[in-house]
PDB file of C-alpha atoms in Angstrom:
ATOM      1  CA  MET A 433       0.000   0.000   0.000  1.00 68.00           C
ATOM      2  CA  PRO A 434       1.620   3.289  -1.098  1.00 82.00           C
ATOM      3  CA  LEU A 435       2.172   5.934   1.551  1.00 91.00           C
ATOM      4  CA  ARG A 436       0.427   9.261   0.994  1.00 93.00           C
ATOM      5  CA  PHE A 437       2.489  11.992   2.565  1.00 95.00           C
ATOM      6  CA  SER A 438       1.184  15.509   3.153  1.00 96.00           C
ATOM      7  CA  THR A 439       2.399  18.409   1.032  1.00 96.00           C
ATOM      8  CA  PHE A 440       2.932  20.396   4.249  1.00 97.00           C
ATOM      9  CA  PRO A 441       3.403  17.755   6.968  1.00 98.00           C
ATOM     10  CA  GLY A 442       2.854  18.421  10.661  1.00 98.00           C
ATOM     11  CA  LYS A 443       5.452  17.737  13.318  1.00 98.00           C
ATOM     12  CA  ARG A 444       4.639  14.046  13.833  1.00 98.00           C
ATOM     13  CA  GLU A 445       4.572  13.169  10.152  1.00 98.00           C
ATOM     14  CA  ARG A 446       7.683  15.273   9.616  1.00 98.00           C
ATOM     15  CA  HIS A 447       9.544  13.276  12.256  1.00 98.00           C
ATOM     16  CA  LEU A 448       8.534  10.005  10.603  1.00 98.00           C
ATOM     17  CA  LEU A 449       9.994  11.376   7.377  1.00 97.00           C
ATOM     18  CA  ARG A 450      13.273  12.152   9.156  1.00 97.00           C
ATOM     19  CA  LYS A 451      13.526   8.515  10.193  1.00 97.00           C
ATOM     20  CA  GLN A 452      12.493   6.949   6.903  1.00 96.00           C
ATOM     21  CA  HIS A 453      15.414   4.972   5.392  1.00 95.00           C
ATOM     22  CA  ASN A 454      17.794   6.945   7.617  1.00 95.00           C
ATOM     23  CA  PRO A 455      20.730   4.862   8.919  1.00 95.00           C
ATOM     24  CA  LEU A 456      21.336   7.367  11.724  1.00 96.00           C
ATOM     25  CA  PHE A 457      18.159   6.153  13.433  1.00 96.00           C
ATOM     26  CA  PRO A 458      17.643   2.636  14.855  1.00 93.00           C
ATOM     27  CA  GLU A 459      16.829   0.104  12.144  1.00 93.00           C
ATOM     28  CA  ASN A 460      13.381  -0.674  13.550  1.00 94.00           C
ATOM     29  CA  GLN A 461      12.351   2.987  13.091  1.00 95.00           C
ATOM     30  CA  ARG A 462      13.402   3.413   9.470  1.00 95.00           C
ATOM     31  CA  THR A 463      10.335   1.879   7.824  1.00 96.00           C
ATOM     32  CA  ILE A 464       7.048   3.781   8.034  1.00 95.00           C
ATOM     33  CA  SER A 465       3.901   1.700   8.066  1.00 95.00           C
ATOM     34  CA  PRO A 466       0.586   3.013   6.675  1.00 96.00           C
ATOM     35  CA  ALA A 467      -0.865   2.793  10.202  1.00 96.00           C
ATOM     36  CA  GLN A 468       1.964   4.904  11.649  1.00 97.00           C
ATOM     37  CA  LEU A 469       1.534   7.539   8.959  1.00 97.00           C
ATOM     38  CA  GLU A 470      -2.236   7.619   9.364  1.00 97.00           C
ATOM     39  CA  GLU A 471      -1.950   8.047  13.131  1.00 98.00           C
ATOM     40  CA  ALA A 472       0.640  10.810  12.822  1.00 98.00           C
ATOM     41  CA  GLN A 473      -1.507  12.680  10.306  1.00 98.00           C
ATOM     42  CA  ARG A 474      -4.603  12.264  12.473  1.00 98.00           C
ATOM     43  CA  LEU A 475      -2.861  13.694  15.537  1.00 98.00           C
ATOM     44  CA  ASP A 476      -1.331  16.532  13.522  1.00 98.00           C
ATOM     45  CA  HIS A 477      -4.753  17.533  12.194  1.00 98.00           C
ATOM     46  CA  GLU A 478      -6.352  17.289  15.637  1.00 98.00           C
ATOM     47  CA  GLU A 479      -3.683  19.634  16.944  1.00 98.00           C
ATOM     48  CA  LEU A 480      -4.365  22.011  14.047  1.00 98.00           C
ATOM     49  CA  VAL A 481      -8.082  22.163  14.881  1.00 98.00           C
ATOM     50  CA  GLU A 482      -7.280  23.109  18.489  1.00 98.00           C
ATOM     51  CA  PHE A 483      -4.695  25.634  17.316  1.00 98.00           C
ATOM     52  CA  ILE A 484      -7.097  27.362  14.905  1.00 97.00           C
ATOM     53  CA  SER A 485      -9.733  27.632  17.622  1.00 97.00           C
ATOM     54  CA  ALA A 486      -7.260  29.177  20.083  1.00 96.00           C
ATOM     55  CA  PHE A 487      -5.927  31.530  17.403  1.00 96.00           C
ATOM     56  CA  ARG A 488      -9.382  32.848  16.570  1.00 96.00           C
ATOM     57  CA  ALA A 489     -10.079  33.492  20.248  1.00 96.00           C
ATOM     58  CA  LEU A 490      -6.785  35.363  20.606  1.00 95.00           C
ATOM     59  CA  VAL A 491      -7.492  37.485  17.507  1.00 94.00           C
ATOM     60  CA  HIS A 492     -10.904  38.357  18.921  1.00 93.00           C
ATOM     61  CA  GLU A 493      -9.302  39.373  22.224  1.00 91.00           C
ATOM     62  CA  ALA A 494      -6.588  41.431  20.532  1.00 89.00           C
ATOM     63  CA  MET A 495      -9.038  43.250  18.265  1.00 87.00           C
ATOM     64  CA  ARG A 496     -11.200  44.214  21.243  1.00 88.00           C
ATOM     65  CA  LEU A 497      -8.262  45.636  23.170  1.00 84.00           C
ATOM     66  CA  PRO A 498      -9.330  49.103  24.439  1.00 82.00           C
ATOM     67  CA  ASP A 499      -7.119  52.147  23.952  1.00 76.00           C
ATOM     68  CA  ASN A 500      -6.630  52.433  27.710  1.00 80.00           C
ATOM     69  CA  ALA A 501      -5.854  48.729  28.198  1.00 80.00           C
ATOM     70  CA  ASP A 502      -3.685  47.746  31.146  1.00 84.00           C
ATOM     71  CA  SER A 503      -0.020  47.276  30.196  1.00 82.00           C
ATOM     72  CA  GLU A 504       0.024  43.760  31.673  1.00 87.00           C
ATOM     73  CA  LEU A 505      -2.864  42.737  29.404  1.00 89.00           C
ATOM     74  CA  ILE A 506      -1.149  44.231  26.364  1.00 88.00           C
ATOM     75  CA  LEU A 507       2.115  42.415  27.125  1.00 87.00           C
ATOM     76  CA  SER A 508       0.230  39.164  27.783  1.00 92.00           C
ATOM     77  CA  ILE A 509      -1.430  39.332  24.370  1.00 93.00           C
ATOM     78  CA  LYS A 510       1.898  40.171  22.704  1.00 92.00           C
ATOM     79  CA  GLU A 511       3.544  37.166  24.361  1.00 94.00           C
ATOM     80  CA  ARG A 512       0.703  34.866  23.310  1.00 96.00           C
ATOM     81  CA  LEU A 513       0.900  36.170  19.738  1.00 96.00           C
ATOM     82  CA  ASP A 514       4.607  35.318  19.633  1.00 95.00           C
ATOM     83  CA  GLN A 515       3.803  31.831  20.945  1.00 96.00           C
ATOM     84  CA  THR A 516       1.099  31.491  18.287  1.00 97.00           C
ATOM     85  CA  TYR A 517       3.578  32.341  15.538  1.00 97.00           C
ATOM     86  CA  GLU A 518       5.916  29.674  16.856  1.00 97.00           C
ATOM     87  CA  GLN A 519       3.087  27.133  17.066  1.00 97.00           C
ATOM     88  CA  ALA A 520       2.022  27.878  13.491  1.00 98.00           C
ATOM     89  CA  ALA A 521       5.538  27.073  12.301  1.00 97.00           C
ATOM     90  CA  ARG A 522       5.167  23.442  13.314  1.00 97.00           C
ATOM     91  CA  MET A 523       1.558  22.881  12.258  1.00 98.00           C
ATOM     92  CA  VAL A 524       0.355  20.760   9.363  1.00 98.00           C
ATOM     93  CA  ASP A 525      -0.668  22.584   6.153  1.00 97.00           C
ATOM     94  CA  ASP A 526       0.523  25.978   4.940  1.00 97.00           C
ATOM     95  CA  GLN A 527       0.232  28.433   7.838  1.00 97.00           C
ATOM     96  CA  HIS A 528       1.875  31.457   6.193  1.00 96.00           C
ATOM     97  CA  GLU A 529      -1.430  33.341   6.154  1.00 96.00           C
ATOM     98  CA  ILE A 530      -1.862  32.914   9.899  1.00 96.00           C
ATOM     99  CA  GLN A 531       1.741  33.912  10.529  1.00 97.00           C
ATOM    100  CA  ALA A 532       1.267  37.043   8.428  1.00 96.00           C
ATOM    101  CA  GLY A 533      -1.856  37.840  10.449  1.00 94.00           C
ATOM    102  CA  VAL A 534       0.057  37.385  13.692  1.00 96.00           C
ATOM    103  CA  GLU A 535       2.783  39.757  12.480  1.00 95.00           C
ATOM    104  CA  LYS A 536       0.171  42.439  11.730  1.00 93.00           C
ATOM    105  CA  LEU A 537      -1.433  42.012  15.146  1.00 92.00           C
ATOM    106  CA  VAL A 538       1.960  42.167  16.877  1.00 93.00           C
ATOM    107  CA  ALA A 539       2.683  45.413  15.024  1.00 92.00           C
ATOM    108  CA  VAL A 540      -0.608  46.872  16.285  1.00 88.00           C
ATOM    109  CA  VAL A 541       0.072  45.750  19.850  1.00 88.00           C
ATOM    110  CA  MET A 542       3.618  47.111  19.708  1.00 88.00           C
ATOM    111  CA  GLN A 543       2.270  50.508  18.703  1.00 86.00           C
ATOM    112  CA  ALA A 544       0.221  50.501  21.898  1.00 83.00           C
ATOM    113  CA  VAL A 545       3.301  49.518  23.898  1.00 85.00           C
ATOM    114  CA  LYS A 546       5.389  52.288  22.283  1.00 86.00           C
ATOM    115  CA  LYS A 547       2.645  54.786  22.997  1.00 84.00           C
ATOM    116  CA  GLY A 548       2.784  53.777  26.641  1.00 81.00           C
ATOM    117  CA  ALA A 549       6.571  54.260  26.647  1.00 81.00           C
ATOM    118  CA  GLY A 550       6.129  57.876  25.580  1.00 84.00           C
ATOM    119  CA  ASN A 551       9.479  59.652  25.186  1.00 87.00           C
ATOM    120  CA  ASP A 552      11.386  57.291  27.490  1.00 87.00           C
ATOM    121  CA  ALA A 553      14.555  56.729  25.421  1.00 90.00           C
ATOM    122  CA  VAL A 554      15.620  53.656  27.405  1.00 92.00           C
ATOM    123  CA  ALA A 555      12.215  51.999  27.068  1.00 89.00           C
ATOM    124  CA  LEU A 556      12.046  52.783  23.347  1.00 90.00           C
ATOM    125  CA  GLN A 557      15.512  51.294  22.813  1.00 93.00           C
ATOM    126  CA  GLU A 558      14.494  48.145  24.680  1.00 92.00           C
ATOM    127  CA  LEU A 559      11.431  47.858  22.454  1.00 92.00           C
ATOM    128  CA  ALA A 560      13.594  48.301  19.331  1.00 93.00           C
ATOM    129  CA  ASP A 561      15.956  45.570  20.562  1.00 95.00           C
ATOM    130  CA  GLU A 562      12.994  43.307  21.272  1.00 93.00           C
ATOM    131  CA  GLU A 563      11.607  43.909  17.791  1.00 94.00           C
ATOM    132  CA  ALA A 564      14.958  43.007  16.210  1.00 96.00           C
ATOM    133  CA  ALA A 565      15.125  39.831  18.306  1.00 95.00           C
ATOM    134  CA  ARG A 566      11.575  38.927  17.262  1.00 95.00           C
ATOM    135  CA  THR A 567      12.428  39.389  13.585  1.00 95.00           C
ATOM    136  CA  ALA A 568      15.464  37.123  13.969  1.00 96.00           C
ATOM    137  CA  HIS A 569      13.398  34.542  15.853  1.00 96.00           C
ATOM    138  CA  TYR A 570      10.693  34.533  13.195  1.00 96.00           C
ATOM    139  CA  ALA A 571      13.404  34.002  10.557  1.00 97.00           C
ATOM    140  CA  LEU A 572      14.669  30.920  12.424  1.00 97.00           C
ATOM    141  CA  LEU A 573      11.131  29.520  12.481  1.00 97.00           C
ATOM    142  CA  THR A 574      11.095  29.262   8.696  1.00 97.00           C
ATOM    143  CA  TYR A 575      12.989  26.026   9.357  1.00 97.00           C
ATOM    144  CA  PRO A 576      10.601  23.318  10.649  1.00 96.00           C
ATOM    145  CA  LEU A 577      13.475  21.622  12.492  1.00 97.00           C
ATOM    146  CA  VAL A 578      13.900  24.730  14.644  1.00 98.00           C
ATOM    147  CA  ALA A 579      10.165  24.899  15.319  1.00 97.00           C
ATOM    148  CA  ASP A 580      10.141  21.222  16.278  1.00 98.00           C
ATOM    149  CA  LEU A 581      13.113  21.636  18.626  1.00 98.00           C
ATOM    150  CA  LEU A 582      11.494  24.626  20.354  1.00 97.00           C
ATOM    151  CA  ASP A 583       8.212  22.799  20.876  1.00 97.00           C
ATOM    152  CA  PRO A 584       7.616  22.232  24.626  1.00 96.00           C
ATOM    153  CA  ASP A 585       6.149  18.853  23.604  1.00 95.00           C
ATOM    154  CA  SER A 586       8.784  18.152  20.977  1.00 97.00           C
ATOM    155  CA  VAL A 587       8.474  14.921  19.020  1.00 97.00           C
ATOM    156  CA  ILE A 588      12.283  14.849  18.839  1.00 98.00           C
ATOM    157  CA  GLU A 589      13.422  12.910  21.887  1.00 96.00           C
ATOM    158  CA  ALA A 590      16.841  13.476  23.446  1.00 94.00           C
ATOM    159  CA  HIS A 591      18.405  10.425  21.804  1.00 94.00           C
ATOM    160  CA  GLU A 592      16.999  11.533  18.431  1.00 97.00           C
ATOM    161  CA  LEU A 593      18.503  15.012  18.522  1.00 97.00           C
ATOM    162  CA  LEU A 594      21.795  14.150  16.828  1.00 96.00           C
ATOM    163  CA  PRO A 595      20.281  12.002  14.054  1.00 97.00           C
ATOM    164  CA  SER A 596      17.820  14.822  13.388  1.00 98.00           C
ATOM    165  CA  LEU A 597      20.539  17.482  13.248  1.00 97.00           C
ATOM    166  CA  LEU A 598      22.861  15.407  11.079  1.00 97.00           C
ATOM    167  CA  SER A 599      20.007  14.694   8.644  1.00 96.00           C
ATOM    168  CA  ALA A 600      19.096  18.344   8.188  1.00 97.00           C
ATOM    169  CA  SER A 601      19.919  20.611   5.272  1.00 96.00           C
ATOM    170  CA  PRO A 602      22.969  22.878   5.743  1.00 96.00           C
ATOM    171  CA  GLU A 603      20.689  25.900   6.193  1.00 97.00           C
ATOM    172  CA  ALA A 604      18.432  24.154   8.724  1.00 97.00           C
ATOM    173  CA  LEU A 605      21.443  22.907  10.685  1.00 97.00           C
ATOM    174  CA  GLN A 606      22.927  26.397  10.819  1.00 95.00           C
ATOM    175  CA  ALA A 607      19.637  27.760  12.142  1.00 97.00           C
ATOM    176  CA  ALA A 608      19.298  24.930  14.674  1.00 97.00           C
ATOM    177  CA  CYS A 609      22.860  25.378  15.947  1.00 95.00           C
ATOM    178  CA  SER A 610      21.968  28.924  17.002  1.00 95.00           C
ATOM    179  CA  LEU A 611      19.738  27.374  19.686  1.00 96.00           C
ATOM    180  CA  PHE A 612      22.733  25.875  21.508  1.00 95.00           C
ATOM    181  CA  ASP A 613      25.611  27.453  23.416  1.00 93.00           C
ATOM    182  CA  GLN A 614      29.263  26.625  22.803  1.00 91.00           C
ATOM    183  CA  ALA A 615      29.428  23.918  25.470  1.00 92.00           C
ATOM    184  CA  GLN A 616      26.335  22.208  24.077  1.00 94.00           C
ATOM    185  CA  LEU A 617      27.680  22.383  20.523  1.00 93.00           C
ATOM    186  CA  GLU A 618      30.969  20.877  21.675  1.00 93.00           C
ATOM    187  CA  ALA A 619      29.134  17.992  23.345  1.00 94.00           C
ATOM    188  CA  LEU A 620      26.931  17.477  20.275  1.00 94.00           C
ATOM    189  CA  ALA A 621      29.916  17.468  17.924  1.00 93.00           C
ATOM    190  CA  GLU A 622      31.736  14.889  20.050  1.00 94.00           C
ATOM    191  CA  SER A 623      28.654  12.700  20.348  1.00 95.00           C
ATOM    192  CA  GLY A 624      28.045  13.090  16.621  1.00 94.00           C
ATOM    193  CA  LYS A 625      31.538  11.808  15.904  1.00 93.00           C
ATOM    194  CA  GLN A 626      30.849   8.740  18.044  1.00 94.00           C
ATOM    195  CA  LEU A 627      27.488   8.182  16.350  1.00 93.00           C
ATOM    196  CA  LEU A 628      29.032   8.174  12.891  1.00 93.00           C
ATOM    197  CA  GLU A 629      31.793   5.816  14.039  1.00 92.00           C
ATOM    198  CA  GLN A 630      29.095   3.370  15.155  1.00 91.00           C
ATOM    199  CA  THR A 631      26.965   3.723  12.008  1.00 89.00           C
ATOM    200  CA  ALA A 632      27.293   1.594   8.911  1.00 87.00           C
ATOM    201  CA  ASP A 633      26.781   3.151   5.469  1.00 87.00           C
ATOM    202  CA  ILE A 634      27.141   6.700   6.727  1.00 88.00           C
ATOM    203  CA  PRO A 635      25.561   9.204   4.313  1.00 89.00           C
ATOM    204  CA  GLU A 636      28.088  11.712   2.983  1.00 92.00           C
ATOM    205  CA  GLU A 637      25.629  14.445   3.915  1.00 93.00           C
ATOM    206  CA  ALA A 638      25.839  13.401   7.578  1.00 95.00           C
ATOM    207  CA  LYS A 639      29.637  13.655   7.528  1.00 93.00           C
ATOM    208  CA  ALA A 640      29.333  17.146   6.043  1.00 94.00           C
ATOM    209  CA  ARG A 641      26.780  18.183   8.683  1.00 95.00           C
ATOM    210  CA  LEU A 642      29.111  17.003  11.463  1.00 94.00           C
ATOM    211  CA  GLN A 643      31.926  19.141  10.034  1.00 93.00           C
ATOM    212  CA  GLU A 644      29.579  22.122   9.876  1.00 92.00           C
ATOM    213  CA  MET A 645      28.532  21.524  13.476  1.00 90.00           C
ATOM    214  CA  ALA A 646      32.180  21.466  14.522  1.00 85.00           C
ATOM    215  CA  ARG A 647      32.743  24.784  12.734  1.00 87.00           C
ATOM    216  CA  HIS A 648      29.850  26.336  14.630  1.00 82.00           C
ATOM    217  CA  ARG A 649      31.376  25.036  17.832  1.00 76.00           C
ATOM    218  CA  ASP A 650      34.696  26.710  17.037  1.00 75.00           C
ATOM    219  CA  ASN A 651      33.204  30.075  16.036  1.00 73.00           C
TER     220      ASN A 651
END
């Protein structure tokens, strides 16, 4: 029975695809059964339904925000919008429209925050720094691997981290490496070397990713 993969897979299906025919993962995980795929897709779509419902409620709340809203409420909505953007990055189907909507809402909320800051130069600089950090964070989330690693309920278990990193594209690996500090990268590079030494039929791409990881460690 042929497997029917999604055009824009969710996090569970995406992780199955990482494992498929991948010698860096245990042999018993490399073959995807139709039942496994169906279950992953079902769970991914169930999560999407819950996400859409929560997103609509948050939009409704943000749009009803009064001009004299309490600063704590404004900051709470801004934080939840950022979390929503991150959630959208790991959802099944194309979520670019929702992410664009979140960006517009964040811009509106930030205007309210800036208005509250008035002419406070320090506060305005902090807001500018925060906006730059948000832009950089959103850029990282264009890589599903990053979104999956940042997920509080990540499908990537600890022992699957290295195989996942070493199977990534060069661009995705570079983005993912920014999530780790130098000590973590050093440990990952050393463990990656051991993993490849223990793996038969090592893909050339994996060897290249390990070298790239080592370069990140040394930078």
